[in-house]
Tab-separated table of C-alpha atoms in Angstrom:
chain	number	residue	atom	x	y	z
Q	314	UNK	CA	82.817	53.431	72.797
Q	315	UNK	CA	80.301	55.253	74.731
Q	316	UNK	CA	80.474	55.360	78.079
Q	317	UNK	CA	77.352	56.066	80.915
Q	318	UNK	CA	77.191	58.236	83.542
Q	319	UNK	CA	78.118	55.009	85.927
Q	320	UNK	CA	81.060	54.265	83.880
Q	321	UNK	CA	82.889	57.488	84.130
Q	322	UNK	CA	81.981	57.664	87.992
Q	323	UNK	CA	83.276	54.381	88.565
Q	324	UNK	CA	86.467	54.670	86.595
Q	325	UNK	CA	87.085	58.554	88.155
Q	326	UNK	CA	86.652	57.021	91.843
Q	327	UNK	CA	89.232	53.888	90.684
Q	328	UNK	CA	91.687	55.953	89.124
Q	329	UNK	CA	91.157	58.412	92.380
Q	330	UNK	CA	92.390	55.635	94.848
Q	331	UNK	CA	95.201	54.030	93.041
Q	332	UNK	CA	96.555	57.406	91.984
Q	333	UNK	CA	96.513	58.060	96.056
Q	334	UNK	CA	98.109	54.768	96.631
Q	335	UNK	CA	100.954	55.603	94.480
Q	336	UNK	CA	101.349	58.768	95.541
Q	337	UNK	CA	101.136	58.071	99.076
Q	338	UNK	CA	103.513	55.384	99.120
Q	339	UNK	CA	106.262	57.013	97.018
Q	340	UNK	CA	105.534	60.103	99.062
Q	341	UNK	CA	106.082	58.203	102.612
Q	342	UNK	CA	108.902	56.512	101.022
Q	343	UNK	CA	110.483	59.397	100.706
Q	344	UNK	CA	110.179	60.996	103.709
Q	345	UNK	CA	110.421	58.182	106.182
Q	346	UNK	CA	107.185	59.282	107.549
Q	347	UNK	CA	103.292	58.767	106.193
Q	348	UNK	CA	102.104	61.139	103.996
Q	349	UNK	CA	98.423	61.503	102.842
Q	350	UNK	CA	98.964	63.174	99.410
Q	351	UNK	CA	94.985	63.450	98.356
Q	352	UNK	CA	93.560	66.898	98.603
Q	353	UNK	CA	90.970	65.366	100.549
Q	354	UNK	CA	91.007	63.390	103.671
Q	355	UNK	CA	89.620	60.090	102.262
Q	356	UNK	CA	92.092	57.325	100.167
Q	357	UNK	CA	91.710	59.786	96.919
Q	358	UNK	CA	93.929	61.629	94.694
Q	359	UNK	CA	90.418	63.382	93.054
Q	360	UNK	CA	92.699	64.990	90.527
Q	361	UNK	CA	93.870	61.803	88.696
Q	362	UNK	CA	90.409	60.379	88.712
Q	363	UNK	CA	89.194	63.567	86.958
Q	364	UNK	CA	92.447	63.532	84.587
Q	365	UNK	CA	92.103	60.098	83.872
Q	366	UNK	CA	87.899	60.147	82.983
Q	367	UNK	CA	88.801	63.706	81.223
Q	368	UNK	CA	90.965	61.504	78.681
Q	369	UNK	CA	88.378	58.884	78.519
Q	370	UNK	CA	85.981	61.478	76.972
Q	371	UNK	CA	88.093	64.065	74.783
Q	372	UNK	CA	90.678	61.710	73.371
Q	373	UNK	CA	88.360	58.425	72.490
Q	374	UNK	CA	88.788	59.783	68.625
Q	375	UNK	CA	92.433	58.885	68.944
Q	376	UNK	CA	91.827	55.561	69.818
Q	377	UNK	CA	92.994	54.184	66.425
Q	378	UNK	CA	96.717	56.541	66.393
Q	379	UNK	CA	99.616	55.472	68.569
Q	380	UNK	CA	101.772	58.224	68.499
Q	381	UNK	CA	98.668	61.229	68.579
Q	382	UNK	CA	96.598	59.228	71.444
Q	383	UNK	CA	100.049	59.661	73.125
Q	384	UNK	CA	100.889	63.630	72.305
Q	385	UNK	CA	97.036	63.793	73.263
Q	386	UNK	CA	97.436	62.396	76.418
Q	387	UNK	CA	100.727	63.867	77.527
Q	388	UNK	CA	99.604	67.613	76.442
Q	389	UNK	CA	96.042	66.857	78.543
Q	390	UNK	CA	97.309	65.835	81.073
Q	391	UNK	CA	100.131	68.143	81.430
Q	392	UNK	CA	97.753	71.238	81.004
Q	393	UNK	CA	95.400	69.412	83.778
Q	394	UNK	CA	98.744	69.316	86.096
Q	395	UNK	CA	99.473	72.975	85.564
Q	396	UNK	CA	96.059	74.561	85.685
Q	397	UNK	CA	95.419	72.521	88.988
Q	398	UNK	CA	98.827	73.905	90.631
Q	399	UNK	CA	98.202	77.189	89.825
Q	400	UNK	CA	94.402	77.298	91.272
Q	401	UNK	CA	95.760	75.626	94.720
Q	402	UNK	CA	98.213	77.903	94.924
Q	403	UNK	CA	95.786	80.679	94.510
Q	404	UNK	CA	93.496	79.217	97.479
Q	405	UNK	CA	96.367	78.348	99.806
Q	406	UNK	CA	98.928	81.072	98.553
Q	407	UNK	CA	101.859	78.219	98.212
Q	408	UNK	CA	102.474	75.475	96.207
Q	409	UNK	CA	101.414	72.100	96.933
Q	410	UNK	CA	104.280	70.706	94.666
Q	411	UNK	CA	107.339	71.280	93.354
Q	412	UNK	CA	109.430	70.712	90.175
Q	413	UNK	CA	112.320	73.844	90.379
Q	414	UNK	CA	114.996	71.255	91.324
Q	415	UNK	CA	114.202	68.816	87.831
Q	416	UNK	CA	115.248	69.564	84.544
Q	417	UNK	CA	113.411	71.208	81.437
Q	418	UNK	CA	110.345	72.478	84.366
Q	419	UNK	CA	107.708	75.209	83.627
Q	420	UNK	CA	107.015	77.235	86.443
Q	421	UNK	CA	107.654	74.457	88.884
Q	422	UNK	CA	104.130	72.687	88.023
Q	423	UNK	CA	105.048	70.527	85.250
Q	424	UNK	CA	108.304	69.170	83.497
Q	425	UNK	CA	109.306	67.290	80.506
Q	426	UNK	CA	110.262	63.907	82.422
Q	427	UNK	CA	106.584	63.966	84.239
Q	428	UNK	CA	104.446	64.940	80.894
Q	429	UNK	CA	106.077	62.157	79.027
Q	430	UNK	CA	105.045	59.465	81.912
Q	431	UNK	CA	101.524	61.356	81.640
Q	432	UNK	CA	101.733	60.500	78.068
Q	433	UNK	CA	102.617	56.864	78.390
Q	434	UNK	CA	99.735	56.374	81.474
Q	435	UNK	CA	97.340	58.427	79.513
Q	436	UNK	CA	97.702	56.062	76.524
Q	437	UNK	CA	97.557	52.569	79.011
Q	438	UNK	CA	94.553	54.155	80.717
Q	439	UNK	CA	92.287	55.367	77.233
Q	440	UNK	CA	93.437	52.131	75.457
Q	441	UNK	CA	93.388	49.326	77.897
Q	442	UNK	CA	92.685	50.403	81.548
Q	443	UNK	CA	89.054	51.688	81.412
Q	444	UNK	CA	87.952	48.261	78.999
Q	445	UNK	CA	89.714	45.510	81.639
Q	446	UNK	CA	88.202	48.049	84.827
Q	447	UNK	CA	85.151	48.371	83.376
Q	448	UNK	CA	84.845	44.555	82.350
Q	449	UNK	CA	84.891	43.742	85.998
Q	450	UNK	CA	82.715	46.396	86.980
Q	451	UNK	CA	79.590	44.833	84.406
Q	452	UNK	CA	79.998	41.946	86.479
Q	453	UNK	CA	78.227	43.021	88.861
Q	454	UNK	CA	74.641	43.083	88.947
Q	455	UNK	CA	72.693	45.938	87.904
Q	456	UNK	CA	71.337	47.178	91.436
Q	457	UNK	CA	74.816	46.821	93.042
Q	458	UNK	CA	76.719	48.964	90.180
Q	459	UNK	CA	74.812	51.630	90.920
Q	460	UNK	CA	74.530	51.483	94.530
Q	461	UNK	CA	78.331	51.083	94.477
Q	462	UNK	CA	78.677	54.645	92.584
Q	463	UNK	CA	75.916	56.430	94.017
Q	464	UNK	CA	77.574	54.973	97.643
Q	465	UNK	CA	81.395	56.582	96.408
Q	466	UNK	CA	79.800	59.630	95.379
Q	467	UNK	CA	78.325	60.650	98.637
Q	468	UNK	CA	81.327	60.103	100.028
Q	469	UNK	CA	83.383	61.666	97.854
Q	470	UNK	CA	81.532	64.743	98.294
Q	471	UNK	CA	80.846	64.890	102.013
Q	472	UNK	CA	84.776	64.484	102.235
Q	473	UNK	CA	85.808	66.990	99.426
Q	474	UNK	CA	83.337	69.385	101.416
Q	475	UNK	CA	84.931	68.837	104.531
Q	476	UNK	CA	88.349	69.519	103.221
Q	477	UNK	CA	87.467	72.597	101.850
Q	478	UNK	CA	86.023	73.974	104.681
Q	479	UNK	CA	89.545	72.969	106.755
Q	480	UNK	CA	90.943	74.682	103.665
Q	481	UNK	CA	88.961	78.040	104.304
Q	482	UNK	CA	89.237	77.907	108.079
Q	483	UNK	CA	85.456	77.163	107.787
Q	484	UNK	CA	84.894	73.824	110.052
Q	485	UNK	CA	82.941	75.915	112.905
Q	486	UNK	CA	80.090	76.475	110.510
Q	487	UNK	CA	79.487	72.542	109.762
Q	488	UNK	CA	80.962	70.976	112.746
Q	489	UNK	CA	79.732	67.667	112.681
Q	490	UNK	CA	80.594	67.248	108.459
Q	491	UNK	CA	84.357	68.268	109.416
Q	492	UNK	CA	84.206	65.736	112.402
Q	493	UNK	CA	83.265	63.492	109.855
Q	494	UNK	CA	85.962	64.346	107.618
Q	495	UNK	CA	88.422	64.011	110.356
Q	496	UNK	CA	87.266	60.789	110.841
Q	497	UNK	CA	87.826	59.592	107.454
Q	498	UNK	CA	91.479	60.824	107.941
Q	499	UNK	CA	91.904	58.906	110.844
Q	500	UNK	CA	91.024	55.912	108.467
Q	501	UNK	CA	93.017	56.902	105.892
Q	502	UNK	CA	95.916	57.308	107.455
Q	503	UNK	CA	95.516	53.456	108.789
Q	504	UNK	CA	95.053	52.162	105.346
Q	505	UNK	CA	98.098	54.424	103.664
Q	506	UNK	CA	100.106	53.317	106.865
Q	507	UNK	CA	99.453	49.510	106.180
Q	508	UNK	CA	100.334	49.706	102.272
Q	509	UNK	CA	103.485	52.163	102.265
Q	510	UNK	CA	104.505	49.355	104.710
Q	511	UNK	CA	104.204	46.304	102.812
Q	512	UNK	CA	105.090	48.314	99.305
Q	513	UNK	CA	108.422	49.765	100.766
Q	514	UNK	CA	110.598	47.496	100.234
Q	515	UNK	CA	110.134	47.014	96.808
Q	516	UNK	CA	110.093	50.664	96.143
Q	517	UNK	CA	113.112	51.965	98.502
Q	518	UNK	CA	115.474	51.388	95.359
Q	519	UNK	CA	113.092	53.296	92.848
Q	520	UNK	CA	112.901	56.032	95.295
Q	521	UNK	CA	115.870	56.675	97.389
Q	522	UNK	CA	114.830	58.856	100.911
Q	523	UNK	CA	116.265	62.352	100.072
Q	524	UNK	CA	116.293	65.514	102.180
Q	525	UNK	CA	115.434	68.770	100.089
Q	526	UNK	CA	115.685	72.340	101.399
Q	527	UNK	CA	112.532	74.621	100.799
Q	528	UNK	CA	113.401	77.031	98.035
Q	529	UNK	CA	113.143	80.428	99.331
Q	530	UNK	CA	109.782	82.326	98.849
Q	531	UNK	CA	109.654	85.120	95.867
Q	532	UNK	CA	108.215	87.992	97.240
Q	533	UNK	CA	104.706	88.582	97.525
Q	534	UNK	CA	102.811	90.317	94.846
Q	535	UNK	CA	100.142	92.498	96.751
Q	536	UNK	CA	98.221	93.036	93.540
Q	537	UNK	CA	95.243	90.821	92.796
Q	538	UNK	CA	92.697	89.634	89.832
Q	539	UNK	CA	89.378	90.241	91.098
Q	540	UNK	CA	85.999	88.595	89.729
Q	541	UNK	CA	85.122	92.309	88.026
Q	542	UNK	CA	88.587	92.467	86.648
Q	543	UNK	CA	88.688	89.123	85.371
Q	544	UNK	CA	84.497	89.846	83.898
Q	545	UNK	CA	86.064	92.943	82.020
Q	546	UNK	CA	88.921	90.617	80.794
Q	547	UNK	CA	86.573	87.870	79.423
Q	548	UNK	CA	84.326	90.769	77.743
Q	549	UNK	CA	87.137	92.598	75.845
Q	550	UNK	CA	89.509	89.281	74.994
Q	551	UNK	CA	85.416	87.873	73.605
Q	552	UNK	CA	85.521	90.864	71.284
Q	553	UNK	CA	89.063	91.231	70.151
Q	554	UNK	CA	89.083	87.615	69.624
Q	555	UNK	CA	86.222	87.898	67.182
Q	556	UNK	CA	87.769	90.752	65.588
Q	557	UNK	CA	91.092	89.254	65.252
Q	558	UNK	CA	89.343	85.985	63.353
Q	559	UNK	CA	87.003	87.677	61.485
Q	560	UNK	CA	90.097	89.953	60.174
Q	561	UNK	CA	92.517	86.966	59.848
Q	562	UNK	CA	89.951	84.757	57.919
Q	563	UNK	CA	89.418	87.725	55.455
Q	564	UNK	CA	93.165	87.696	54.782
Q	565	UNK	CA	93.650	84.273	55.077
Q	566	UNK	CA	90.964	82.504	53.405
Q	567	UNK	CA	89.748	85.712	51.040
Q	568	UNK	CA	85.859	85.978	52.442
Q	569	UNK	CA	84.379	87.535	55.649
Q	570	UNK	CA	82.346	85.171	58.148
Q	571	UNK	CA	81.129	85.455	61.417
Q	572	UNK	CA	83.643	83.820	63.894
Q	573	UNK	CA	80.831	85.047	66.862
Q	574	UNK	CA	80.239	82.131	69.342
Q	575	UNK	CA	77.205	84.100	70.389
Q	576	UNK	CA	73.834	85.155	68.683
Q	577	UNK	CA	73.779	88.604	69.753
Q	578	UNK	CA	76.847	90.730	69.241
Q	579	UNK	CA	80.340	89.812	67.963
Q	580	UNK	CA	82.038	87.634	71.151
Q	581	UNK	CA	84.221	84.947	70.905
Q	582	UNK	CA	83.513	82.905	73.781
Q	583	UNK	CA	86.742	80.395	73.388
Q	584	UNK	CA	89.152	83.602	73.193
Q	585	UNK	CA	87.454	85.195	75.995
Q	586	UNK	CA	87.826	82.803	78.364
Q	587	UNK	CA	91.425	82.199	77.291
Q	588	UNK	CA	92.079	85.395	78.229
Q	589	UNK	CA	90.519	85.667	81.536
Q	590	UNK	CA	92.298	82.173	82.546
Q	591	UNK	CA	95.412	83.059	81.300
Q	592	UNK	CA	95.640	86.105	83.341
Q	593	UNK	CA	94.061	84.809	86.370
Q	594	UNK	CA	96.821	82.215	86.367
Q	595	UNK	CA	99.913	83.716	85.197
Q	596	UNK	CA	99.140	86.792	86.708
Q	597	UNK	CA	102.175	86.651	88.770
Q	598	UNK	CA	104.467	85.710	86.315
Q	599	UNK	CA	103.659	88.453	83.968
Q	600	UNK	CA	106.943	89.580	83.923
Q	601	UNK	CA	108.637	86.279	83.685
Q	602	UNK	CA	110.657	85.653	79.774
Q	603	UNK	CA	109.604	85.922	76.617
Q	604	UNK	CA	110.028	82.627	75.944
Q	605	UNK	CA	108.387	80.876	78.905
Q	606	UNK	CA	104.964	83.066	78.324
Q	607	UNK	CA	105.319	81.628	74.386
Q	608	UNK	CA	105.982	78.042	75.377
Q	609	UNK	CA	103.092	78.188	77.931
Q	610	UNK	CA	100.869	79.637	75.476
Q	611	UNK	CA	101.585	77.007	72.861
Q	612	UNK	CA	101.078	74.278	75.129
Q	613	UNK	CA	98.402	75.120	77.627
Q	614	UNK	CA	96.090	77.251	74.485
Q	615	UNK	CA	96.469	74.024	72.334
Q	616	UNK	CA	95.051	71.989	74.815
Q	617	UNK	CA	92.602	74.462	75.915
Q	618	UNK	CA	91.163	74.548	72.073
Q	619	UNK	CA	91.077	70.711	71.701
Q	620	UNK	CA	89.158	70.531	74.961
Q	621	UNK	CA	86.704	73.081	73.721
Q	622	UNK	CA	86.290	71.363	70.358
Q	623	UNK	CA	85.642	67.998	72.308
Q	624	UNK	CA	82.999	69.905	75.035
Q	625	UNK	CA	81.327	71.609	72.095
Q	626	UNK	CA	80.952	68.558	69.548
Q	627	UNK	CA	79.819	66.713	73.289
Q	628	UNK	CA	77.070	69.355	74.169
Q	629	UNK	CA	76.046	70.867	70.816
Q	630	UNK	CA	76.281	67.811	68.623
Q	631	UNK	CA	78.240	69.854	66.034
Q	632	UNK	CA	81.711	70.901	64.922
Q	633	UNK	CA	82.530	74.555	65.006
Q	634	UNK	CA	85.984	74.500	63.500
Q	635	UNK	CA	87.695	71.773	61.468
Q	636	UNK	CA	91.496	72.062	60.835
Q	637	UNK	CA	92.258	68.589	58.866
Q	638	UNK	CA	93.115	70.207	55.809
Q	639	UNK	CA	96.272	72.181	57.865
Q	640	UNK	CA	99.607	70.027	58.259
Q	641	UNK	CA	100.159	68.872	61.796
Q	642	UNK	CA	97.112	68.999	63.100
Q	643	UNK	CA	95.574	67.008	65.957
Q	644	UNK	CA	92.143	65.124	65.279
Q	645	UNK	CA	91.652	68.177	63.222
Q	646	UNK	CA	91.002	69.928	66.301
Q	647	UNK	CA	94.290	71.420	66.425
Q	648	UNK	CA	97.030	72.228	64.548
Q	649	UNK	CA	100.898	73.026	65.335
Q	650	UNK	CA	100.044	76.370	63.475
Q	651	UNK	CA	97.525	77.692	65.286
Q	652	UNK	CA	99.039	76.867	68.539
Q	653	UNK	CA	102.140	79.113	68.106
Q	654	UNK	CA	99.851	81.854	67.493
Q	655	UNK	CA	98.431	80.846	70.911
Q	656	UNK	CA	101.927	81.246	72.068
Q	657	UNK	CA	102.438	84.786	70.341
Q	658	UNK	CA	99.054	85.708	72.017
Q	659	UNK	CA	100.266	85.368	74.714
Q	660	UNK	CA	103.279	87.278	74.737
Q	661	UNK	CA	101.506	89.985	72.956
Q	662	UNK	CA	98.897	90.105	75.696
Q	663	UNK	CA	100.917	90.398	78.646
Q	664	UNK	CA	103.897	92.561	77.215
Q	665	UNK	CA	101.405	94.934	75.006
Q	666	UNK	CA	97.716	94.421	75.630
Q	667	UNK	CA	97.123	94.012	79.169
Q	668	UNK	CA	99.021	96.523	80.685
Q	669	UNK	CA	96.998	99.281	78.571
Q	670	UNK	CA	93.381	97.536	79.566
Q	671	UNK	CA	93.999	96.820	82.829
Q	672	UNK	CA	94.803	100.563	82.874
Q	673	UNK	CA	91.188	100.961	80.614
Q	674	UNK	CA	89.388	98.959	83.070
Q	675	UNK	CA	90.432	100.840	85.672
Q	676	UNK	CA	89.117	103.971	84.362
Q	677	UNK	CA	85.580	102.692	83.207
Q	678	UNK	CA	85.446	101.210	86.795
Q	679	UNK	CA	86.024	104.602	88.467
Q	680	UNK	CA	83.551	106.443	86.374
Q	681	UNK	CA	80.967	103.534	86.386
Q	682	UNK	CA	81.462	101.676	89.324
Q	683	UNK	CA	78.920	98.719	89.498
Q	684	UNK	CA	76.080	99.771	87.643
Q	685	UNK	CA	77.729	99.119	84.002
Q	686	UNK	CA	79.745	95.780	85.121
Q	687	UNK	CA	76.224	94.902	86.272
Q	688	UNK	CA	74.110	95.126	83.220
Q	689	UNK	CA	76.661	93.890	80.940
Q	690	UNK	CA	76.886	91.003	83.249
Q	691	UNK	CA	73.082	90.570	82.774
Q	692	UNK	CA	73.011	91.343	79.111
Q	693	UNK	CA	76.452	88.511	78.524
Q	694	UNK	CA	74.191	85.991	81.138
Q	695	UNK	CA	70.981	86.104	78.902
Q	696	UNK	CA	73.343	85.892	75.471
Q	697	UNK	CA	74.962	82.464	76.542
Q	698	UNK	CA	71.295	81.280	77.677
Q	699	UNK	CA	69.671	82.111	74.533
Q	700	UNK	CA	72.614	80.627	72.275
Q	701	UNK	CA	72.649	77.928	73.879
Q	702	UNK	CA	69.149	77.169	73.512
Q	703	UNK	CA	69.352	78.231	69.851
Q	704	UNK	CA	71.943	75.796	69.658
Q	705	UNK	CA	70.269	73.005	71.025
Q	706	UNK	CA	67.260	73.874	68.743
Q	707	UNK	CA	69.322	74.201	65.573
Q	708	UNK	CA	70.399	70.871	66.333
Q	709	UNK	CA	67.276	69.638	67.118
Q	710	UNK	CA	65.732	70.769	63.443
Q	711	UNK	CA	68.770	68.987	61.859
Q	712	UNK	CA	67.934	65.455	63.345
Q	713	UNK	CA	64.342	66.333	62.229
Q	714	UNK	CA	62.544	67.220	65.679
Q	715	UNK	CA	59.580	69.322	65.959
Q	716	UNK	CA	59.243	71.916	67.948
Q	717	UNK	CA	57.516	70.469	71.351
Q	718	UNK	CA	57.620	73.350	73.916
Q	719	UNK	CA	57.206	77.198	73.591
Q	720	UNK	CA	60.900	78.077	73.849
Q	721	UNK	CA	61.505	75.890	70.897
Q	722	UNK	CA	59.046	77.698	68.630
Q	723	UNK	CA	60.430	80.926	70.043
Q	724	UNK	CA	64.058	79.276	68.829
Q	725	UNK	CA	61.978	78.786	65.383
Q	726	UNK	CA	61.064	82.233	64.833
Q	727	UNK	CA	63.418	83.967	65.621
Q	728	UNK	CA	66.979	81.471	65.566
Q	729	UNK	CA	66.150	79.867	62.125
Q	730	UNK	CA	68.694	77.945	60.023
Q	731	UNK	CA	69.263	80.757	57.677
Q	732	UNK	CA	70.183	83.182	60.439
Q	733	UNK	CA	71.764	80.271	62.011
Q	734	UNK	CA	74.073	79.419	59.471
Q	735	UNK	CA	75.284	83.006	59.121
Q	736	UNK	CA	75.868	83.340	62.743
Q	737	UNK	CA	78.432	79.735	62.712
Q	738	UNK	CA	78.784	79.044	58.835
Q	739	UNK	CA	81.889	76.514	60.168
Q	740	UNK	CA	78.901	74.737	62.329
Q	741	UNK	CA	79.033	71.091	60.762
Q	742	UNK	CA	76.199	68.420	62.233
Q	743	UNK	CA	77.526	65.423	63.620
C-alpha cells in the first residue's frame, strides 16, 4: 500500500497524541501527581508518531509474515527507543528514562519486557491501525484533510521549536514563540489533567503508585566527541568498511567487486556512518563488557542495515544488497549472520580500533589543524552530491528517460551504465 505525504502526517500526529495519552496517564498514575511526558509542551509524544510512521514505511514488505512483521517491529522499534535515549541524554546530560531496576535491560534505555510490547504494537499498528485510522481520515473531504495536516504541522513545529529553545536556555531570543509554547502547556496540562482523571480508576490496578529512589549518578566523563572527531570517524570507518567488504567478498564469494557507495574513491557510506553513530552514542560506555558492546552491536547494526536497505530502495529505486539466498535472513535485507559480525565490529572497534585512531586523529589534527578536515569535508560534500545525482540518473536511464536538463547529460557522459555497473554491480532496479 502506498501511502501520501498526508497519510504519514496524519497517522505520525495520531499516533503522537495517543502515545502521550498513555504515557501521561500511566505516568500521573504513578506518581499521584500530573505528568506531561511529551518532549514538547503540546498533547504529543513526537517520538511514537515518528516510530509508528517509521514502521509504516520500512516494514510494509512484511505485511504478508506474522512472526518477521513482529521481529521487524520489535527490533525497530527497540533501536528507535535506544538511539532516542542516548541523543537526549547527550542534550540534557541525564536520562529522561529509566530501565536499571527491570530485568534483561541494555543500558537502561531498552529491555526485553518493553521490546516485546513494541513488537506486538508495532505489528497492530502496520497491520490494522494505519488502514481503520486512515479509513476515517478519507472521509473527510479533500480540502479539510489537508487543512487538518497542514493545521497539526504548524503546530507541531512552532511547539517542538519552543521546547527546544527551553531546552537550550534559548527562550530570550524568541520570546513571544516560547510564550506561545508556554501557553500550549498551560493547555496541555488541562487536557492530561481531565483524562488521567477519568482513566485512573481503571488503571490504578495495572499500575500500582510506587516510590523509586534515583540511582546514584556514574561519574562524569569530561571527554567529549566533537563534530571534527566524529567527521574523521565517518571518513576512516567509510574506508575500512570498503576494504573490509571488498576483502571479505574476495574470500567469501571468490571474485573482487566494488562494495564503494560512492563514485569517486573507495567509501562505504553505510559502515561509515555506523561508525560515527556508534561512537557518538556509546562513547561513554566504551569500557562497559564484552558482551553488552556485542549484543548492542547485533541488535542496533541489524536494524541500522535494514533501515538503510529500506531508505535506499525508497530514494534510489534500487537494491544494493540482497541476502535471500543466506539462512535467517530478514526480507533479505538482513540476515542473523551478518548481524553478529555487526556485533564483533563492534567489540573490535572499541577494544582495538578506536583507541589507536582516536590517538591517529589526534595527531593529523595537531599537524593540520582545520585546513585538511576542511577540504576533505568539501571533497566528501561534492562526492555524495554527485552520486547521488548519478544515482538518480542511472535510474532514470533504466525506466527509459531521456536526459532533460544539463546535469543529466553531464550524468550521461561521464556516470554511464557501464561505469555504473562497476561502481554497484549488486545495484538491482526495482
Amino acid at each position: 500500500m502506498n501511502h501520501t505525504f498526508y497519510d504519514i502526517t496524519m497517522l505520525f500526529f495520531i499516533y503522537s497524541f495517543l502515545a502521550w495519552m498513555a504515557e501521561t496517564t500511566v505516568a500521573t498514575i504513578k506518581e499521584k501527581d500530573f505528568r506531561n511526558r511529551g518532549f514538547a509542551s503540546g498533547p504529543f509524544c513526537f517520538i511514537y508518531g515518528f516510530t509508528g510512521t517509521f514502521l509504516t514505511i520500512v516494514l510494509q514488505d512484511l505485511r504478508n509474515d506474522t512472526f518477521f512483521l513482529f521481529l521487524g517491529c520489535m527490533v525497530v522499534a527497540t533501536a528507535v527507543e535506544w538511539f532516542t535515549g542516548k541523543i537526549l541524554e547527550r542534550m540534557k546530560q541525564k536520562k529522561w528514562w529509566d530501565y536499571s531496576n527491570k530485568k534483561w535491560n541494555l543500558d537502561g534505555y531498552i529491555c526485553l519486557q518493553y521490546s516485546l510490547l513494541w513488537g506486538v504494537l508495532g505489528y497492530v499498528v502496520v497491520q490494522y491501525a494505519n488502514g481503520m485510522i486512515l479509513g476515517l481520515y478519507h472521509l473527510l473531504p479533500i480540502l479539510g484533510r489537508k487543512i487538518i495536516v497542514w493545521g497539526l504541522t504548524a503546530v507541531g513545529l512552532l511547539d517542538l521549536t519552543g521546547s527546544l529553545l527551553f531546552v537550550y536556555h534559548m527562550e530570550k531570543k524568541l520570546p513571544r514563540l516560547f510564550r506561545w509554547s508556554q501557553k500550549m502547556q498551560q493547555w496541555t496540562f488541562r487536557l492530561g489533567a481531565r483524562i488521567s482523571w477519568r482513566m485512573e480508576n481503571r488503571i490504578r490496578r495495572a499500575y500500582p503508585a510506587t516510590t523509586r529512589e534515583e540511582a546514584p549518578k556514574e561519574k562524569e566523563d569530561t571527554e567529549s566527541c566533537t563534530l571534527t572527531h566524529l567527521f574523521w570517524l565517518f571518513l576512516i570507518g567509510a574506508l575500512l568498511g570498503d576494504l573490509v567488504e571488498t576483502v571479505f567478498c574476495r574470500i567469501a564469494m571468490g571474485v573482487w567487486m566494488s562494495r564503494s557507495s560512492l563514485v569517486w574513491g573507495p567509501f562505504s557510506v553505510v559502515w561509515g556512518l555506523a561508525i560515527a553513530l556508534v561512537t557518538a552514542l556509546l562513547y561513554r560506555d566504551r569500557n562497559k563488557k564484552e558482551s553488552r558492546l556485542f549484543l548492542v552491536g547485533t541488535l542496533l547494526g541489524g536494524a541500522y542495515e535494514y533501515i538503510c536497505s529500506v531508505f535506499t530502495e525508497i530514494v534510489f529505486g534500487k537494491v544494493f544488497w540482497d541476502y535471500s539466498g543466506i539462512p535467517f535472513n530478514l526480507g533479505g535485507r538482513i540476515n542473523l549472520l551478518y548481524c553478529f559480525f555487526w556485533g564483533i565490529a563492534a567489540v573490535a572497534w572499541f577494544r582495538l580500533l578506536y583507541p589507536r585512531i582516536a590517538k591517529l586523529i589526534a595527531l593529523i589534527l595537531r599537524k593540520t589543524g582545520r585546513i585538511l578536515t576542511a577540504g576533505l569535508v568539501l571533497f566528501m560534500a561534492a562526492d555524495i552530491l554527485v552520486s547521488v545525482l548519478a544515482l538518480m540518473r542511472y535510474d532514470s536511464r533504466a525506466n527509459g528517460l531521456e536526459a532533460a536538463h544539463q546535469w543529466e547529460q553531464f550524468m550521461d557522459i561521464h556516470f554511464d551504465d557501464a561505469r555504473m555497473e562497476r561502481i554497484y554491480p549488486n545495484a538491482i532496479p526495482q
